[in-house]
Amino acid sequence: MAKFNTEQAGNSLVVRCEDHLNHANGQEGIEIIQGAFDRAKISGSGIIRIVLDLREKFEFDHAFLRGVSRVALEMRKHGIALLALGVPPTARNLLKETGMDSAIRVVTLEDLSEKKADASAPAARKSPAIDVAFINPFLEGVLHVLKVQCSLDATGKPLALKDPNQRYTSDIAGVIGIVSKSFSGSVSICFPSATFLGIMSRMLGEEYTEITRDLEDGAGELLNMIFGHAKKVLNEKGYTLDKAIPTIVRGDNIEMRQISPGPTVILPFTSPVGDFRVEVSVDRPFSEKN
């Protein structure tokens, strides 16, 4: 059995091979990579790449390549890259011969340096301004509030910067302003009708089939509780967020447009009653604190 250590380093999840990995235990390596990918998908931690550190201790074989390539291709659909570090020359040649080097990218320590632009990994260039310490309290707030108030287990999917060329629609949304001494922005929670009705039915203990004026207030109540959770955590870290009152926006396939010039981060969620998302936008890079 090969030994592995997994640790997060910034926006990378590093899977380090501590023992020689070969055909006999290659399946274990595939399972470890799959587990790392599953962790990156559901944690909402901002992980954009998984680095397999082989330390020159690895013998690639075709069975392993097929297994890892399947995982790598699925990872790419979620904007997560699979990189291999410390690949022996013979294994590197096999990757090229089989064409698998497009799915499993061989890198050096220099390639992973913060100072070097990674032209073949656009996701890495797209997300460096996201401060996970700022975003995570909102993600945690969503999961906590839905669990406590609605007995609903939601799951966070990988976060991403909002693409200005893509349409993000919803049928009802709650919007709340972020006000601080040194920056401002907004938080929105956006639902399709079916998801919102399912959540409200769980929250109020009664089956709802249409969104009424009274039911609309539920979006604001949820957002208020989520923002309250995040504000408490962030203020303890020095962000000094002020109180704010949510606003409800409703319509068919509405699009939320933040007026903040800063980036907008999409936090997608899935739940037993449907998918929804949270959008967080501030007027300066998330990597800067007041």
PDB file of C-alpha atoms in Angstrom:
ATOM      1  CA  MET A   1       0.000   0.000   0.000  1.00  0.00           C
ATOM      2  CA  ALA A   2       1.285   3.446  -0.906  1.00  0.00           C
ATOM      3  CA  LYS A   3       1.142   6.184   1.699  1.00  0.00           C
ATOM      4  CA  PHE A   4      -0.409   9.576   0.917  1.00  0.00           C
ATOM      5  CA  ASN A   5      -0.647  12.888   2.702  1.00  0.00           C
ATOM      6  CA  THR A   6      -3.190  15.465   1.559  1.00  0.00           C
ATOM      7  CA  GLU A   7      -2.968  19.120   2.510  1.00  0.00           C
ATOM      8  CA  GLN A   8      -4.318  22.408   1.225  1.00  0.00           C
ATOM      9  CA  ALA A   9      -1.867  25.123   0.177  1.00  0.00           C
ATOM     10  CA  GLY A  10      -3.687  28.269  -0.916  1.00  0.00           C
ATOM     11  CA  ASN A  11      -5.938  27.406  -3.845  1.00  0.00           C
ATOM     12  CA  SER A  12      -4.178  24.053  -4.372  1.00  0.00           C
ATOM     13  CA  LEU A  13      -4.877  20.680  -2.807  1.00  0.00           C
ATOM     14  CA  VAL A  14      -1.596  18.746  -2.676  1.00  0.00           C
ATOM     15  CA  VAL A  15      -1.678  14.939  -2.652  1.00  0.00           C
ATOM     16  CA  ARG A  16       1.813  13.795  -1.707  1.00  0.00           C
ATOM     17  CA  CYS A  17       2.993  10.237  -2.370  1.00  0.00           C
ATOM     18  CA  GLU A  18       5.222   9.120   0.506  1.00  0.00           C
ATOM     19  CA  ASP A  19       5.979   5.634  -0.830  1.00  0.00           C
ATOM     20  CA  HIS A  20       6.687   4.056  -4.198  1.00  0.00           C
ATOM     21  CA  LEU A  21       3.535   3.944  -6.300  1.00  0.00           C
ATOM     22  CA  ASN A  22       3.263   1.312  -9.019  1.00  0.00           C
ATOM     23  CA  HIS A  23       0.843  -0.993 -10.827  1.00  0.00           C
ATOM     24  CA  ALA A  24       0.109  -2.991  -7.670  1.00  0.00           C
ATOM     25  CA  ASN A  25      -1.251  -0.032  -5.733  1.00  0.00           C
ATOM     26  CA  GLY A  26      -2.233   2.248  -8.615  1.00  0.00           C
ATOM     27  CA  GLN A  27      -5.943   1.831  -7.814  1.00  0.00           C
ATOM     28  CA  GLU A  28      -5.301   3.341  -4.405  1.00  0.00           C
ATOM     29  CA  GLY A  29      -3.766   6.364  -6.130  1.00  0.00           C
ATOM     30  CA  ILE A  30      -6.875   6.750  -8.305  1.00  0.00           C
ATOM     31  CA  GLU A  31      -9.120   6.608  -5.236  1.00  0.00           C
ATOM     32  CA  ILE A  32      -7.014   9.203  -3.420  1.00  0.00           C
ATOM     33  CA  ILE A  33      -7.232  11.602  -6.377  1.00  0.00           C
ATOM     34  CA  GLN A  34     -10.982  11.009  -6.646  1.00  0.00           C
ATOM     35  CA  GLY A  35     -11.320  11.727  -2.918  1.00  0.00           C
ATOM     36  CA  ALA A  36      -9.347  14.953  -3.279  1.00  0.00           C
ATOM     37  CA  PHE A  37     -11.591  15.982  -6.175  1.00  0.00           C
ATOM     38  CA  ASP A  38     -14.725  15.222  -4.140  1.00  0.00           C
ATOM     39  CA  ARG A  39     -13.351  17.361  -1.316  1.00  0.00           C
ATOM     40  CA  ALA A  40     -12.623  20.235  -3.707  1.00  0.00           C
ATOM     41  CA  LYS A  41     -16.109  20.017  -5.244  1.00  0.00           C
ATOM     42  CA  ILE A  42     -18.152  20.152  -2.067  1.00  0.00           C
ATOM     43  CA  SER A  43     -16.042  22.268   0.237  1.00  0.00           C
ATOM     44  CA  GLY A  44     -16.410  25.560  -1.586  1.00  0.00           C
ATOM     45  CA  SER A  45     -12.881  26.235  -0.402  1.00  0.00           C
ATOM     46  CA  GLY A  46     -11.690  27.909  -3.588  1.00  0.00           C
ATOM     47  CA  ILE A  47      -9.528  24.967  -4.677  1.00  0.00           C
ATOM     48  CA  ILE A  48      -8.779  25.327  -8.393  1.00  0.00           C
ATOM     49  CA  ARG A  49      -6.126  22.653  -8.821  1.00  0.00           C
ATOM     50  CA  ILE A  50      -5.037  19.337  -7.349  1.00  0.00           C
ATOM     51  CA  VAL A  51      -1.295  18.695  -7.373  1.00  0.00           C
ATOM     52  CA  LEU A  52      -0.141  15.078  -7.272  1.00  0.00           C
ATOM     53  CA  ASP A  53       3.380  15.211  -5.828  1.00  0.00           C
ATOM     54  CA  LEU A  54       5.016  11.927  -6.888  1.00  0.00           C
ATOM     55  CA  ARG A  55       8.559  12.702  -5.698  1.00  0.00           C
ATOM     56  CA  GLU A  56      10.063  10.659  -8.565  1.00  0.00           C
ATOM     57  CA  LYS A  57       8.569   7.499  -7.009  1.00  0.00           C
ATOM     58  CA  PHE A  58       6.021   6.559  -9.591  1.00  0.00           C
ATOM     59  CA  GLU A  59       5.708   4.050 -12.423  1.00  0.00           C
ATOM     60  CA  PHE A  60       2.780   4.983 -14.675  1.00  0.00           C
ATOM     61  CA  ASP A  61       0.875   2.186 -16.338  1.00  0.00           C
ATOM     62  CA  HIS A  62      -2.009   2.236 -18.783  1.00  0.00           C
ATOM     63  CA  ALA A  63      -4.639   1.082 -16.268  1.00  0.00           C
ATOM     64  CA  PHE A  64      -3.721   3.907 -13.929  1.00  0.00           C
ATOM     65  CA  LEU A  65      -3.673   6.411 -16.786  1.00  0.00           C
ATOM     66  CA  ARG A  66      -7.178   5.447 -17.882  1.00  0.00           C
ATOM     67  CA  GLY A  67      -8.508   5.746 -14.337  1.00  0.00           C
ATOM     68  CA  VAL A  68      -6.836   9.063 -13.581  1.00  0.00           C
ATOM     69  CA  SER A  69      -7.794  10.515 -16.955  1.00  0.00           C
ATOM     70  CA  ARG A  70     -11.468   9.849 -16.251  1.00  0.00           C
ATOM     71  CA  VAL A  71     -11.167  11.741 -12.976  1.00  0.00           C
ATOM     72  CA  ALA A  72      -9.128  14.537 -14.611  1.00  0.00           C
ATOM     73  CA  LEU A  73     -11.699  15.073 -17.374  1.00  0.00           C
ATOM     74  CA  GLU A  74     -14.484  15.317 -14.796  1.00  0.00           C
ATOM     75  CA  MET A  75     -12.365  17.752 -12.794  1.00  0.00           C
ATOM     76  CA  ARG A  76     -11.979  20.010 -15.812  1.00  0.00           C
ATOM     77  CA  LYS A  77     -15.768  20.307 -16.090  1.00  0.00           C
ATOM     78  CA  HIS A  78     -15.688  21.854 -12.603  1.00  0.00           C
ATOM     79  CA  GLY A  79     -12.789  24.181 -13.398  1.00  0.00           C
ATOM     80  CA  ILE A  80     -10.263  22.161 -11.388  1.00  0.00           C
ATOM     81  CA  ALA A  81      -6.911  21.205 -12.951  1.00  0.00           C
ATOM     82  CA  LEU A  82      -4.915  18.057 -12.199  1.00  0.00           C
ATOM     83  CA  LEU A  83      -1.153  18.660 -12.096  1.00  0.00           C
ATOM     84  CA  ALA A  84       1.595  16.096 -11.538  1.00  0.00           C
ATOM     85  CA  LEU A  85       4.838  17.103  -9.828  1.00  0.00           C
ATOM     86  CA  GLY A  86       7.990  15.022  -9.580  1.00  0.00           C
ATOM     87  CA  VAL A  87       7.134  12.737 -12.508  1.00  0.00           C
ATOM     88  CA  PRO A  88      10.029  10.425 -13.528  1.00  0.00           C
ATOM     89  CA  PRO A  89      11.255  10.797 -17.151  1.00  0.00           C
ATOM     90  CA  THR A  90       9.963   7.349 -18.222  1.00  0.00           C
ATOM     91  CA  ALA A  91       6.492   8.150 -16.895  1.00  0.00           C
ATOM     92  CA  ARG A  92       6.609  11.565 -18.583  1.00  0.00           C
ATOM     93  CA  ASN A  93       7.330   9.903 -21.919  1.00  0.00           C
ATOM     94  CA  LEU A  94       4.452   7.473 -21.460  1.00  0.00           C
ATOM     95  CA  LEU A  95       2.098  10.367 -20.819  1.00  0.00           C
ATOM     96  CA  LYS A  96       3.130  11.984 -24.101  1.00  0.00           C
ATOM     97  CA  GLU A  97       2.934   8.723 -26.063  1.00  0.00           C
ATOM     98  CA  THR A  98      -0.604   8.008 -24.860  1.00  0.00           C
ATOM     99  CA  GLY A  99      -1.767  11.615 -25.260  1.00  0.00           C
ATOM    100  CA  MET A 100      -2.701  11.749 -21.582  1.00  0.00           C
ATOM    101  CA  ASP A 101      -0.484  14.766 -20.974  1.00  0.00           C
ATOM    102  CA  SER A 102      -3.447  16.959 -21.952  1.00  0.00           C
ATOM    103  CA  ALA A 103      -5.459  15.628 -18.987  1.00  0.00           C
ATOM    104  CA  ILE A 104      -2.593  15.224 -16.522  1.00  0.00           C
ATOM    105  CA  ARG A 105      -0.263  18.188 -16.787  1.00  0.00           C
ATOM    106  CA  VAL A 106       3.326  17.599 -15.694  1.00  0.00           C
ATOM    107  CA  VAL A 107       4.761  20.605 -13.845  1.00  0.00           C
ATOM    108  CA  THR A 108       7.864  21.663 -11.935  1.00  0.00           C
ATOM    109  CA  LEU A 109       8.158  23.616  -8.704  1.00  0.00           C
ATOM    110  CA  GLU A 110       8.947  26.688 -10.789  1.00  0.00           C
ATOM    111  CA  ASP A 111       5.655  26.261 -12.676  1.00  0.00           C
ATOM    112  CA  LEU A 112       3.778  26.345  -9.379  1.00  0.00           C
ATOM    113  CA  SER A 113       5.458  29.540  -8.256  1.00  0.00           C
ATOM    114  CA  GLU A 114       3.095  32.441  -7.500  1.00  0.00           C
ATOM    115  CA  LYS A 115       5.395  34.659  -9.571  1.00  0.00           C
ATOM    116  CA  LYS A 116       5.023  32.699 -12.815  1.00  0.00           C
ATOM    117  CA  ALA A 117       1.890  33.047 -14.952  1.00  0.00           C
ATOM    118  CA  ASP A 118       0.307  29.704 -15.859  1.00  0.00           C
ATOM    119  CA  ALA A 119      -0.810  30.131 -19.452  1.00  0.00           C
ATOM    120  CA  SER A 120      -2.315  26.653 -19.701  1.00  0.00           C
ATOM    121  CA  ALA A 121      -4.468  26.954 -16.588  1.00  0.00           C
ATOM    122  CA  PRO A 122      -6.864  29.868 -17.116  1.00  0.00           C
ATOM    123  CA  ALA A 123      -8.785  29.065 -13.938  1.00  0.00           C
ATOM    124  CA  ALA A 124      -5.657  29.812 -11.940  1.00  0.00           C
ATOM    125  CA  ARG A 125      -5.426  33.268 -13.460  1.00  0.00           C
ATOM    126  CA  LYS A 126      -9.128  33.876 -13.085  1.00  0.00           C
ATOM    127  CA  SER A 127      -9.531  33.499  -9.347  1.00  0.00           C
ATOM    128  CA  PRO A 128      -6.478  34.860  -7.455  1.00  0.00           C
ATOM    129  CA  ALA A 129      -8.342  37.848  -5.992  1.00  0.00           C
ATOM    130  CA  ILE A 130     -10.862  35.701  -4.107  1.00  0.00           C
ATOM    131  CA  ASP A 131     -10.189  35.755  -0.382  1.00  0.00           C
ATOM    132  CA  VAL A 132     -11.600  32.465   0.868  1.00  0.00           C
ATOM    133  CA  ALA A 133     -11.558  33.805   4.437  1.00  0.00           C
ATOM    134  CA  PHE A 134     -14.073  36.464   3.339  1.00  0.00           C
ATOM    135  CA  ILE A 135     -16.281  34.131   1.290  1.00  0.00           C
ATOM    136  CA  ASN A 136     -16.409  31.071   3.560  1.00  0.00           C
ATOM    137  CA  PRO A 137     -18.582  32.672   6.292  1.00  0.00           C
ATOM    138  CA  PHE A 138     -21.330  33.230   3.706  1.00  0.00           C
ATOM    139  CA  LEU A 139     -21.059  29.650   2.490  1.00  0.00           C
ATOM    140  CA  GLU A 140     -21.107  28.354   6.059  1.00  0.00           C
ATOM    141  CA  GLY A 141     -24.041  30.635   6.840  1.00  0.00           C
ATOM    142  CA  VAL A 142     -26.108  29.155   3.997  1.00  0.00           C
ATOM    143  CA  LEU A 143     -25.450  25.577   5.097  1.00  0.00           C
ATOM    144  CA  HIS A 144     -26.115  26.386   8.766  1.00  0.00           C
ATOM    145  CA  VAL A 145     -29.319  28.368   8.236  1.00  0.00           C
ATOM    146  CA  LEU A 146     -30.884  25.824   5.880  1.00  0.00           C
ATOM    147  CA  LYS A 147     -29.971  22.981   8.230  1.00  0.00           C
ATOM    148  CA  VAL A 148     -31.371  24.676  11.341  1.00  0.00           C
ATOM    149  CA  GLN A 149     -34.350  26.547   9.886  1.00  0.00           C
ATOM    150  CA  CYS A 150     -35.429  24.148   7.124  1.00  0.00           C
ATOM    151  CA  SER A 151     -33.957  20.761   8.135  1.00  0.00           C
ATOM    152  CA  LEU A 152     -32.320  20.831   4.723  1.00  0.00           C
ATOM    153  CA  ASP A 153     -28.853  19.535   3.882  1.00  0.00           C
ATOM    154  CA  ALA A 154     -27.505  21.702   1.086  1.00  0.00           C
ATOM    155  CA  THR A 155     -24.130  21.155  -0.578  1.00  0.00           C
ATOM    156  CA  GLY A 156     -21.789  23.861  -1.810  1.00  0.00           C
ATOM    157  CA  LYS A 157     -20.286  23.437  -5.275  1.00  0.00           C
ATOM    158  CA  PRO A 158     -17.013  25.041  -6.470  1.00  0.00           C
ATOM    159  CA  LEU A 159     -17.199  28.828  -6.382  1.00  0.00           C
ATOM    160  CA  ALA A 160     -16.225  30.950  -9.373  1.00  0.00           C
ATOM    161  CA  LEU A 161     -15.968  34.534 -10.508  1.00  0.00           C
ATOM    162  CA  LYS A 162     -19.112  35.724 -12.285  1.00  0.00           C
ATOM    163  CA  ASP A 163     -18.654  35.753 -16.047  1.00  0.00           C
ATOM    164  CA  PRO A 164     -20.029  39.032 -17.493  1.00  0.00           C
ATOM    165  CA  ASN A 165     -20.720  37.236 -20.786  1.00  0.00           C
ATOM    166  CA  GLN A 166     -22.926  34.577 -19.200  1.00  0.00           C
ATOM    167  CA  ARG A 167     -26.577  34.910 -18.119  1.00  0.00           C
ATOM    168  CA  TYR A 168     -27.373  33.983 -14.511  1.00  0.00           C
ATOM    169  CA  THR A 169     -31.133  34.011 -14.033  1.00  0.00           C
ATOM    170  CA  SER A 170     -33.519  33.350 -11.161  1.00  0.00           C
ATOM    171  CA  ASP A 171     -37.189  33.890 -10.307  1.00  0.00           C
ATOM    172  CA  ILE A 172     -36.827  35.392  -6.843  1.00  0.00           C
ATOM    173  CA  ALA A 173     -33.844  36.886  -5.026  1.00  0.00           C
ATOM    174  CA  GLY A 174     -33.016  38.575  -1.768  1.00  0.00           C
ATOM    175  CA  VAL A 175     -30.378  41.331  -1.898  1.00  0.00           C
ATOM    176  CA  ILE A 176     -28.597  42.909   1.037  1.00  0.00           C
ATOM    177  CA  GLY A 177     -25.964  45.636   1.049  1.00  0.00           C
ATOM    178  CA  ILE A 178     -22.496  45.194   2.515  1.00  0.00           C
ATOM    179  CA  VAL A 179     -21.553  48.394   4.305  1.00  0.00           C
ATOM    180  CA  SER A 180     -18.205  48.908   6.030  1.00  0.00           C
ATOM    181  CA  LYS A 181     -15.954  51.856   6.885  1.00  0.00           C
ATOM    182  CA  SER A 182     -13.621  51.102   3.998  1.00  0.00           C
ATOM    183  CA  PHE A 183     -15.615  49.191   1.362  1.00  0.00           C
ATOM    184  CA  SER A 184     -19.120  48.308   0.241  1.00  0.00           C
ATOM    185  CA  GLY A 185     -20.871  45.737  -1.898  1.00  0.00           C
ATOM    186  CA  SER A 186     -23.810  43.358  -1.845  1.00  0.00           C
ATOM    187  CA  VAL A 187     -24.897  39.778  -1.182  1.00  0.00           C
ATOM    188  CA  SER A 188     -27.724  38.147  -3.153  1.00  0.00           C
ATOM    189  CA  ILE A 189     -29.419  34.792  -2.700  1.00  0.00           C
ATOM    190  CA  CYS A 190     -31.110  33.701  -5.928  1.00  0.00           C
ATOM    191  CA  PHE A 191     -33.664  30.929  -6.418  1.00  0.00           C
ATOM    192  CA  PRO A 192     -35.653  29.316  -9.214  1.00  0.00           C
ATOM    193  CA  SER A 193     -39.333  29.232  -8.214  1.00  0.00           C
ATOM    194  CA  ALA A 194     -39.400  25.480  -7.564  1.00  0.00           C
ATOM    195  CA  THR A 195     -36.364  25.582  -5.281  1.00  0.00           C
ATOM    196  CA  PHE A 196     -37.696  28.566  -3.319  1.00  0.00           C
ATOM    197  CA  LEU A 197     -41.099  26.920  -2.844  1.00  0.00           C
ATOM    198  CA  GLY A 198     -39.424  23.717  -1.662  1.00  0.00           C
ATOM    199  CA  ILE A 199     -37.293  25.600   0.864  1.00  0.00           C
ATOM    200  CA  MET A 200     -40.234  27.647   2.147  1.00  0.00           C
ATOM    201  CA  SER A 201     -42.327  24.483   2.507  1.00  0.00           C
ATOM    202  CA  ARG A 202     -39.571  22.965   4.641  1.00  0.00           C
ATOM    203  CA  MET A 203     -39.094  26.155   6.627  1.00  0.00           C
ATOM    204  CA  LEU A 204     -42.772  26.816   7.389  1.00  0.00           C
ATOM    205  CA  GLY A 205     -43.977  23.211   7.623  1.00  0.00           C
ATOM    206  CA  GLU A 206     -46.656  23.624   4.961  1.00  0.00           C
ATOM    207  CA  GLU A 207     -46.757  22.752   1.261  1.00  0.00           C
ATOM    208  CA  TYR A 208     -46.605  25.798  -1.052  1.00  0.00           C
ATOM    209  CA  THR A 209     -47.217  25.696  -4.799  1.00  0.00           C
ATOM    210  CA  GLU A 210     -47.049  29.398  -5.671  1.00  0.00           C
ATOM    211  CA  ILE A 211     -45.072  32.406  -4.484  1.00  0.00           C
ATOM    212  CA  THR A 212     -47.357  34.907  -2.722  1.00  0.00           C
ATOM    213  CA  ARG A 213     -46.473  38.382  -1.459  1.00  0.00           C
ATOM    214  CA  ASP A 214     -46.279  37.025   2.087  1.00  0.00           C
ATOM    215  CA  LEU A 215     -44.050  34.150   0.995  1.00  0.00           C
ATOM    216  CA  GLU A 216     -41.652  36.529  -0.751  1.00  0.00           C
ATOM    217  CA  ASP A 217     -40.549  37.794   2.650  1.00  0.00           C
ATOM    218  CA  GLY A 218     -39.039  34.355   3.282  1.00  0.00           C
ATOM    219  CA  ALA A 219     -36.193  35.141   0.880  1.00  0.00           C
ATOM    220  CA  GLY A 220     -35.340  38.218   2.926  1.00  0.00           C
ATOM    221  CA  GLU A 221     -35.566  36.314   6.205  1.00  0.00           C
ATOM    222  CA  LEU A 222     -33.199  33.618   4.953  1.00  0.00           C
ATOM    223  CA  LEU A 223     -30.721  36.168   3.653  1.00  0.00           C
ATOM    224  CA  ASN A 224     -30.919  38.146   6.895  1.00  0.00           C
ATOM    225  CA  MET A 225     -29.966  35.062   8.907  1.00  0.00           C
ATOM    226  CA  ILE A 226     -27.182  34.099   6.481  1.00  0.00           C
ATOM    227  CA  PHE A 227     -25.785  37.634   6.503  1.00  0.00           C
ATOM    228  CA  GLY A 228     -26.023  37.746  10.302  1.00  0.00           C
ATOM    229  CA  HIS A 229     -23.945  34.577  10.564  1.00  0.00           C
ATOM    230  CA  ALA A 230     -21.315  35.873   8.125  1.00  0.00           C
ATOM    231  CA  LYS A 231     -21.220  39.361   9.680  1.00  0.00           C
ATOM    232  CA  LYS A 232     -20.488  37.962  13.137  1.00  0.00           C
ATOM    233  CA  VAL A 233     -17.580  35.867  11.845  1.00  0.00           C
ATOM    234  CA  LEU A 234     -16.152  38.623   9.625  1.00  0.00           C
ATOM    235  CA  ASN A 235     -16.408  41.340  12.260  1.00  0.00           C
ATOM    236  CA  GLU A 236     -14.383  39.164  14.598  1.00  0.00           C
ATOM    237  CA  LYS A 237     -11.711  39.253  11.870  1.00  0.00           C
ATOM    238  CA  GLY A 238     -11.791  43.047  11.626  1.00  0.00           C
ATOM    239  CA  TYR A 239     -14.097  43.731   8.680  1.00  0.00           C
ATOM    240  CA  THR A 240     -16.564  45.893  10.695  1.00  0.00           C
ATOM    241  CA  LEU A 241     -19.677  45.226   8.607  1.00  0.00           C
ATOM    242  CA  ASP A 242     -22.745  47.269   9.530  1.00  0.00           C
ATOM    243  CA  LYS A 243     -26.370  46.144   9.813  1.00  0.00           C
ATOM    244  CA  ALA A 244     -28.353  46.068   6.576  1.00  0.00           C
ATOM    245  CA  ILE A 245     -31.938  45.469   5.439  1.00  0.00           C
ATOM    246  CA  PRO A 246     -32.641  42.976   2.622  1.00  0.00           C
ATOM    247  CA  THR A 247     -34.619  43.828  -0.511  1.00  0.00           C
ATOM    248  CA  ILE A 248     -36.680  41.287  -2.486  1.00  0.00           C
ATOM    249  CA  VAL A 249     -36.548  41.102  -6.276  1.00  0.00           C
ATOM    250  CA  ARG A 250     -39.018  38.897  -8.139  1.00  0.00           C
ATOM    251  CA  GLY A 251     -39.763  38.121 -11.808  1.00  0.00           C
ATOM    252  CA  ASP A 252     -39.412  35.509 -14.520  1.00  0.00           C
ATOM    253  CA  ASN A 253     -35.763  34.800 -15.344  1.00  0.00           C
ATOM    254  CA  ILE A 254     -34.476  37.962 -13.693  1.00  0.00           C
ATOM    255  CA  GLU A 255     -30.756  38.788 -13.809  1.00  0.00           C
ATOM    256  CA  MET A 256     -28.933  40.232 -10.812  1.00  0.00           C
ATOM    257  CA  ARG A 257     -26.500  43.000 -11.761  1.00  0.00           C
ATOM    258  CA  GLN A 258     -24.163  44.313  -9.075  1.00  0.00           C
ATOM    259  CA  ILE A 259     -23.164  47.950  -9.371  1.00  0.00           C
ATOM    260  CA  SER A 260     -19.915  47.336  -7.507  1.00  0.00           C
ATOM    261  CA  PRO A 261     -16.857  47.603  -9.806  1.00  0.00           C
ATOM    262  CA  GLY A 262     -15.196  44.793  -7.871  1.00  0.00           C
ATOM    263  CA  PRO A 263     -15.466  41.068  -8.694  1.00  0.00           C
ATOM    264  CA  THR A 264     -18.637  39.091  -8.049  1.00  0.00           C
ATOM    265  CA  VAL A 265     -18.223  35.579  -6.714  1.00  0.00           C
ATOM    266  CA  ILE A 266     -20.833  32.916  -7.459  1.00  0.00           C
ATOM    267  CA  LEU A 267     -21.435  30.346  -4.703  1.00  0.00           C
ATOM    268  CA  PRO A 268     -23.579  27.595  -6.278  1.00  0.00           C
ATOM    269  CA  PHE A 269     -25.504  25.170  -4.067  1.00  0.00           C
ATOM    270  CA  THR A 270     -27.474  22.023  -4.633  1.00  0.00           C
ATOM    271  CA  SER A 271     -30.131  20.622  -2.295  1.00  0.00           C
ATOM    272  CA  PRO A 272     -32.850  17.945  -2.223  1.00  0.00           C
ATOM    273  CA  VAL A 273     -35.367  20.581  -3.373  1.00  0.00           C
ATOM    274  CA  GLY A 274     -33.243  22.091  -6.146  1.00  0.00           C
ATOM    275  CA  ASP A 275     -30.252  24.282  -6.985  1.00  0.00           C
ATOM    276  CA  PHE A 276     -29.721  27.932  -6.074  1.00  0.00           C
ATOM    277  CA  ARG A 277     -26.829  30.360  -5.756  1.00  0.00           C
ATOM    278  CA  VAL A 278     -25.408  33.170  -3.653  1.00  0.00           C
ATOM    279  CA  GLU A 279     -23.583  36.117  -5.236  1.00  0.00           C
ATOM    280  CA  VAL A 280     -21.071  38.166  -3.232  1.00  0.00           C
ATOM    281  CA  SER A 281     -19.652  41.405  -4.641  1.00  0.00           C
ATOM    282  CA  VAL A 282     -17.412  44.078  -3.111  1.00  0.00           C
ATOM    283  CA  ASP A 283     -15.818  47.237  -4.477  1.00  0.00           C
ATOM    284  CA  ARG A 284     -12.212  46.094  -4.085  1.00  0.00           C
ATOM    285  CA  PRO A 285     -10.276  42.838  -4.391  1.00  0.00           C
ATOM    286  CA  PHE A 286     -11.236  40.294  -1.754  1.00  0.00           C
ATOM    287  CA  SER A 287      -7.560  39.874  -0.940  1.00  0.00           C
ATOM    288  CA  GLU A 288      -7.500  43.306   0.737  1.00  0.00           C
ATOM    289  CA  LYS A 289      -8.861  43.913   4.229  1.00  0.00           C
ATOM    290  CA  ASN A 290      -9.629  47.267   5.822  1.00  0.00           C
TER     291      ASN A 290
END
